């Protein structure tokens, strides 16, 4: 069976273990110098809802709690993790593998932007090449000892998410959404993909959920009423968080200062991950 299998045997002529009742194994071995305890995917059904933001904030919170943390930036064509942390320069390598970069507080990370000559160069690759690169970030990088690794995935349910679901030992995923009803429908596609791949949904984070007026202190739901509780209930997810629209969040990401930002909105989610 190919790595791009859709699990729909009715439209496929391959004589593979899946058709014959066996369980195909696409799992990729970690680098010999990697000892990663928990791998958490951060996904969404569409782009622009804040996966990289949630990945960054969760990493910062768990690092503050004393855990060793790493980020595998699987959003190859739109990598933004290094910028949020103010990490620049190219990755180094030895005969044993690639050395991850590290943030000011010691969060390890690998991103394609740290392999390019110019961080603004476009990545014009086809899906299988991108998926193969993401797998190499797992197999070729010497992550060493890591308590929590967050995988910042591209949007949707295409090649890269499928590769991550099949190749990496995911302990679960966090789904990122926003209040619009259409986005909620798309989020359910991501949740259904996780269910098909037997990966648990550990939590749902609604970004841009509300804005608190600095004059009256009232919450304004600019993008409409929240639907996160209904989605969470439908899929039996108990951990839910809501992120506000706040100028400090944008400033921290744009200025590479995400590690200086306080994020009390995700403390409960961080506690839930510690209980895995």
Coordinates of C-alpha atoms in Angstrom, one line a residue:
X1 CA 0.0 0.0 0.0
X2 CA 1.3 3.4 -0.8
X3 CA 1.9 6.2 1.7
X4 CA -0.8 8.2 0.0
X5 CA -3.5 5.5 0.7
X6 CA -7.0 7.0 1.2
X7 CA -8.2 3.8 3.0
X8 CA -10.9 3.4 0.4
X9 CA -10.3 -0.1 -1.1
X10 CA -13.3 0.2 -3.4
X11 CA -11.4 2.7 -5.6
X12 CA -8.0 1.0 -5.4
X13 CA -6.5 -2.0 -7.2
X14 CA -3.5 -2.6 -5.0
X15 CA -3.2 -6.0 -3.3
X16 CA -2.0 -4.7 0.0
X17 CA -2.2 -5.8 3.7
X18 CA -5.1 -3.3 4.2
X19 CA -7.2 -5.1 1.6
X20 CA -6.2 -8.5 3.0
X21 CA -7.2 -7.6 6.6
X22 CA -3.7 -6.8 7.9
X23 CA -2.6 -3.6 9.5
X24 CA 0.0 -1.8 7.3
X25 CA 2.8 -0.1 9.3
X26 CA 4.1 3.2 8.0
X27 CA 5.8 4.2 11.3
X28 CA 9.1 5.9 10.9
X29 CA 12.0 5.2 13.4
X30 CA 13.2 8.2 15.4
X31 CA 16.8 9.2 15.2
X32 CA 19.1 7.1 17.4
X33 CA 19.8 10.3 19.4
X34 CA 16.1 11.1 20.0
X35 CA 14.1 10.1 23.1
X36 CA 10.7 11.8 22.8
X37 CA 8.1 10.9 25.4
X38 CA 5.0 12.6 24.1
X39 CA 4.2 13.8 20.5
X40 CA 1.2 16.2 20.1
X41 CA -0.1 17.2 16.7
X42 CA -1.6 20.7 16.3
X43 CA -4.1 20.7 13.4
X44 CA -7.0 22.5 11.8
X45 CA -9.3 22.1 8.9
X46 CA -8.2 25.4 7.3
X47 CA -5.4 27.9 7.3
X48 CA -5.1 31.1 9.2
X49 CA -6.8 30.1 12.5
X50 CA -3.7 30.1 14.6
X51 CA -2.1 26.6 14.7
X52 CA 1.4 28.1 14.9
X53 CA 0.3 30.4 17.7
X54 CA -1.2 27.6 19.8
X55 CA 1.9 25.5 19.1
X56 CA 4.1 28.3 20.3
X57 CA 2.1 29.2 23.4
X58 CA 1.7 25.6 24.5
X59 CA 5.4 25.0 24.1
X60 CA 6.2 28.1 26.2
X61 CA 3.8 27.1 28.9
X62 CA 5.1 23.6 29.3
X63 CA 8.7 24.8 29.2
X64 CA 7.9 27.2 32.0
X65 CA 6.6 24.2 34.0
X66 CA 10.0 22.6 33.8
X67 CA 9.5 20.2 30.8
X68 CA 11.9 19.8 27.9
X69 CA 10.0 20.8 24.8
X70 CA 10.5 20.6 21.1
X71 CA 8.6 21.9 18.0
X72 CA 8.6 20.1 14.7
X73 CA 7.4 22.6 12.1
X74 CA 5.6 20.5 9.6
X75 CA 4.0 23.5 7.8
X76 CA 6.7 23.3 5.2
X77 CA 5.3 25.8 2.7
X78 CA 4.3 28.3 5.4
X79 CA 6.8 28.0 8.3
X80 CA 6.4 30.6 11.0
X81 CA 7.7 29.0 14.2
X82 CA 11.2 30.5 14.0
X83 CA 9.9 34.0 13.6
X84 CA 7.6 33.8 16.6
X85 CA 10.6 32.8 18.7
X86 CA 13.1 35.1 17.1
X87 CA 15.3 32.2 16.0
X88 CA 17.4 32.8 12.9
X89 CA 20.3 31.2 11.1
X90 CA 20.7 27.8 9.5
X91 CA 20.7 24.4 11.1
X92 CA 23.9 22.5 11.6
X93 CA 24.4 18.8 10.9
X94 CA 26.9 16.0 11.7
X95 CA 27.3 12.5 10.4
X96 CA 24.8 11.4 13.0
X97 CA 22.1 13.8 12.1
X98 CA 20.7 17.3 12.1
X99 CA 21.1 19.5 15.2
X100 CA 17.8 21.4 16.1
X101 CA 17.9 25.1 16.8
X102 CA 17.0 26.3 20.3
X103 CA 15.1 29.3 21.6
X104 CA 16.2 31.6 24.4
X105 CA 14.5 29.4 27.0
X106 CA 15.8 26.1 25.4
X107 CA 12.8 25.1 23.3
X108 CA 14.2 22.9 20.5
X109 CA 12.9 23.4 17.0
X110 CA 13.3 22.4 13.4
X111 CA 11.7 24.3 10.5
X112 CA 12.4 24.5 6.8
X113 CA 13.0 28.3 7.2
X114 CA 16.1 27.3 9.2
X115 CA 17.4 25.4 6.1
X116 CA 16.8 28.1 3.5
X117 CA 19.4 30.7 2.4
X118 CA 16.7 33.3 2.7
X119 CA 13.6 32.9 4.9
X120 CA 11.4 34.6 2.4
X121 CA 12.3 32.2 -0.4
X122 CA 9.1 30.3 -1.5
X123 CA 9.0 26.5 -1.2
X124 CA 7.6 25.3 -4.5
X125 CA 7.5 21.5 -3.9
X126 CA 4.9 18.9 -4.7
X127 CA 3.1 17.0 -1.9
X128 CA 5.2 13.8 -1.7
X129 CA 8.4 15.8 -1.4
X130 CA 7.0 18.0 1.4
X131 CA 5.7 14.9 3.2
X132 CA 9.1 13.2 2.9
X133 CA 10.8 16.3 4.3
X134 CA 8.5 16.2 7.4
X135 CA 9.3 12.6 7.9
X136 CA 13.1 13.4 7.8
X137 CA 12.5 16.0 10.5
X138 CA 11.6 13.0 12.7
X139 CA 14.1 10.5 11.5
X140 CA 17.2 12.7 10.8
X141 CA 17.1 15.2 13.6
X142 CA 18.9 14.5 16.9
X143 CA 16.2 15.7 19.3
X144 CA 17.8 14.1 22.4
X145 CA 15.6 14.0 25.5
X146 CA 12.2 15.6 25.0
X147 CA 9.2 15.5 27.3
X148 CA 6.7 17.1 24.8
X149 CA 7.1 17.5 21.1
X150 CA 4.5 19.7 19.3
X151 CA 4.0 19.1 15.6
X152 CA 2.7 22.3 13.8
X153 CA 0.9 20.8 10.8
X154 CA -0.3 22.5 7.7
X155 CA -4.1 22.9 7.3
X156 CA -6.4 20.3 5.9
X157 CA -6.3 16.5 5.6
X158 CA -3.8 16.1 2.8
X159 CA -0.3 14.6 2.3
X160 CA 1.5 16.0 5.3
X161 CA -1.2 15.4 8.0
X162 CA -1.6 11.9 6.7
X163 CA 2.2 11.3 6.8
X164 CA 2.3 12.6 10.4
X165 CA -0.6 10.5 11.5
X166 CA 0.9 7.4 9.9
X167 CA 4.6 7.9 10.5
X168 CA 5.0 9.6 13.9
X169 CA 3.9 8.1 17.3
X170 CA 1.2 10.7 18.0
X171 CA -0.2 10.6 21.5
X172 CA -3.0 12.9 20.4
X173 CA -3.9 16.1 18.7
X174 CA -5.0 19.6 19.5
X175 CA -7.5 21.1 17.1
X176 CA -7.4 24.8 16.5
X177 CA -10.5 26.7 15.3
X178 CA -12.2 30.1 15.2
X179 CA -15.8 31.1 15.9
X180 CA -17.2 31.1 12.4
X181 CA -19.8 28.4 11.8
X182 CA -18.1 27.4 8.4
X183 CA -14.8 26.9 10.2
X184 CA -16.6 24.7 12.7
X185 CA -17.8 22.5 9.9
X186 CA -14.3 22.2 8.6
X187 CA -12.9 21.4 12.0
X188 CA -15.1 18.4 12.2
X189 CA -13.3 17.0 9.1
X190 CA -10.0 17.2 11.1
X191 CA -11.7 15.5 14.1
X192 CA -13.1 12.8 11.8
X193 CA -9.7 12.2 10.3
X194 CA -8.2 11.7 13.7
X195 CA -10.9 9.3 14.6
X196 CA -10.3 7.3 11.4
X197 CA -6.6 7.2 12.2
X198 CA -7.3 6.1 15.8
X199 CA -5.6 9.2 17.3
X200 CA -7.4 10.9 20.2
X201 CA -8.4 14.5 20.2
X202 CA -6.9 15.9 23.4
X203 CA -8.4 19.4 23.2
X204 CA -9.9 22.1 21.1
X205 CA -8.7 25.7 21.1
X206 CA -10.8 28.5 19.7
X207 CA -8.6 31.4 18.6
X208 CA -9.9 34.9 18.0
X209 CA -12.8 34.0 20.2
X210 CA -13.5 37.4 21.6
X211 CA -12.1 40.9 22.1
X212 CA -12.2 42.7 25.5
X213 CA -12.8 46.4 25.1
X214 CA -10.2 48.5 27.0
X215 CA -12.8 51.1 27.7
X216 CA -15.8 49.2 29.0
X217 CA -14.2 45.8 29.7
X218 CA -17.0 44.0 27.9
X219 CA -16.3 41.0 25.7
X220 CA -17.2 41.5 22.0
X221 CA -17.5 38.4 19.8
X222 CA -16.3 40.0 16.5
X223 CA -16.5 36.8 14.5
X224 CA -19.8 35.6 15.9
X225 CA -20.8 33.3 18.7
X226 CA -18.6 30.5 19.8
X227 CA -19.3 27.0 18.7
X228 CA -16.4 25.3 20.4
X229 CA -18.4 23.8 23.3
X230 CA -20.9 22.2 20.9
X231 CA -18.1 20.7 18.8
X232 CA -16.2 19.4 21.8
X233 CA -19.4 17.8 23.2
X234 CA -20.1 16.1 19.9
X235 CA -16.7 14.5 19.9
X236 CA -16.4 13.8 23.6
X237 CA -13.6 16.3 24.2
X238 CA -13.4 17.7 27.7
X239 CA -10.5 20.1 27.3
X240 CA -11.5 23.4 25.7
X241 CA -9.8 26.8 25.6
X242 CA -10.6 30.2 24.1
X243 CA -8.0 32.7 23.0
X244 CA -8.9 36.4 22.7
X245 CA -8.0 38.9 20.0
X246 CA -5.3 40.9 21.7
X247 CA -2.7 43.3 20.3
X248 CA 0.0 41.8 22.6
X249 CA -0.3 38.4 21.0
X250 CA 0.3 39.8 17.5
X251 CA 3.2 42.0 18.7
X252 CA 4.8 39.0 20.5
X253 CA 4.7 36.8 17.3
X254 CA 5.8 39.5 14.9
X255 CA 8.6 40.6 17.2
X256 CA 10.0 37.2 18.1
X257 CA 9.0 37.5 21.7
X258 CA 6.5 34.8 22.2
X259 CA 8.4 33.5 25.2
X260 CA 7.8 36.7 27.0
X261 CA 4.0 36.6 26.6
X262 CA 1.8 35.5 29.4
X263 CA -0.9 33.1 28.2
X264 CA -3.3 32.3 31.1
X265 CA -6.0 31.2 28.6
X266 CA -4.1 27.9 27.9
X267 CA -3.0 27.0 31.4
X268 CA -5.8 24.4 31.8
X269 CA -4.8 22.8 28.5
X270 CA -1.2 22.6 29.6
X271 CA -2.3 20.9 32.8
X272 CA -4.4 18.4 30.8
X273 CA -1.4 17.4 28.7
X274 CA 0.7 16.9 31.8
X275 CA -1.8 14.2 32.8
X276 CA -1.2 12.1 29.7

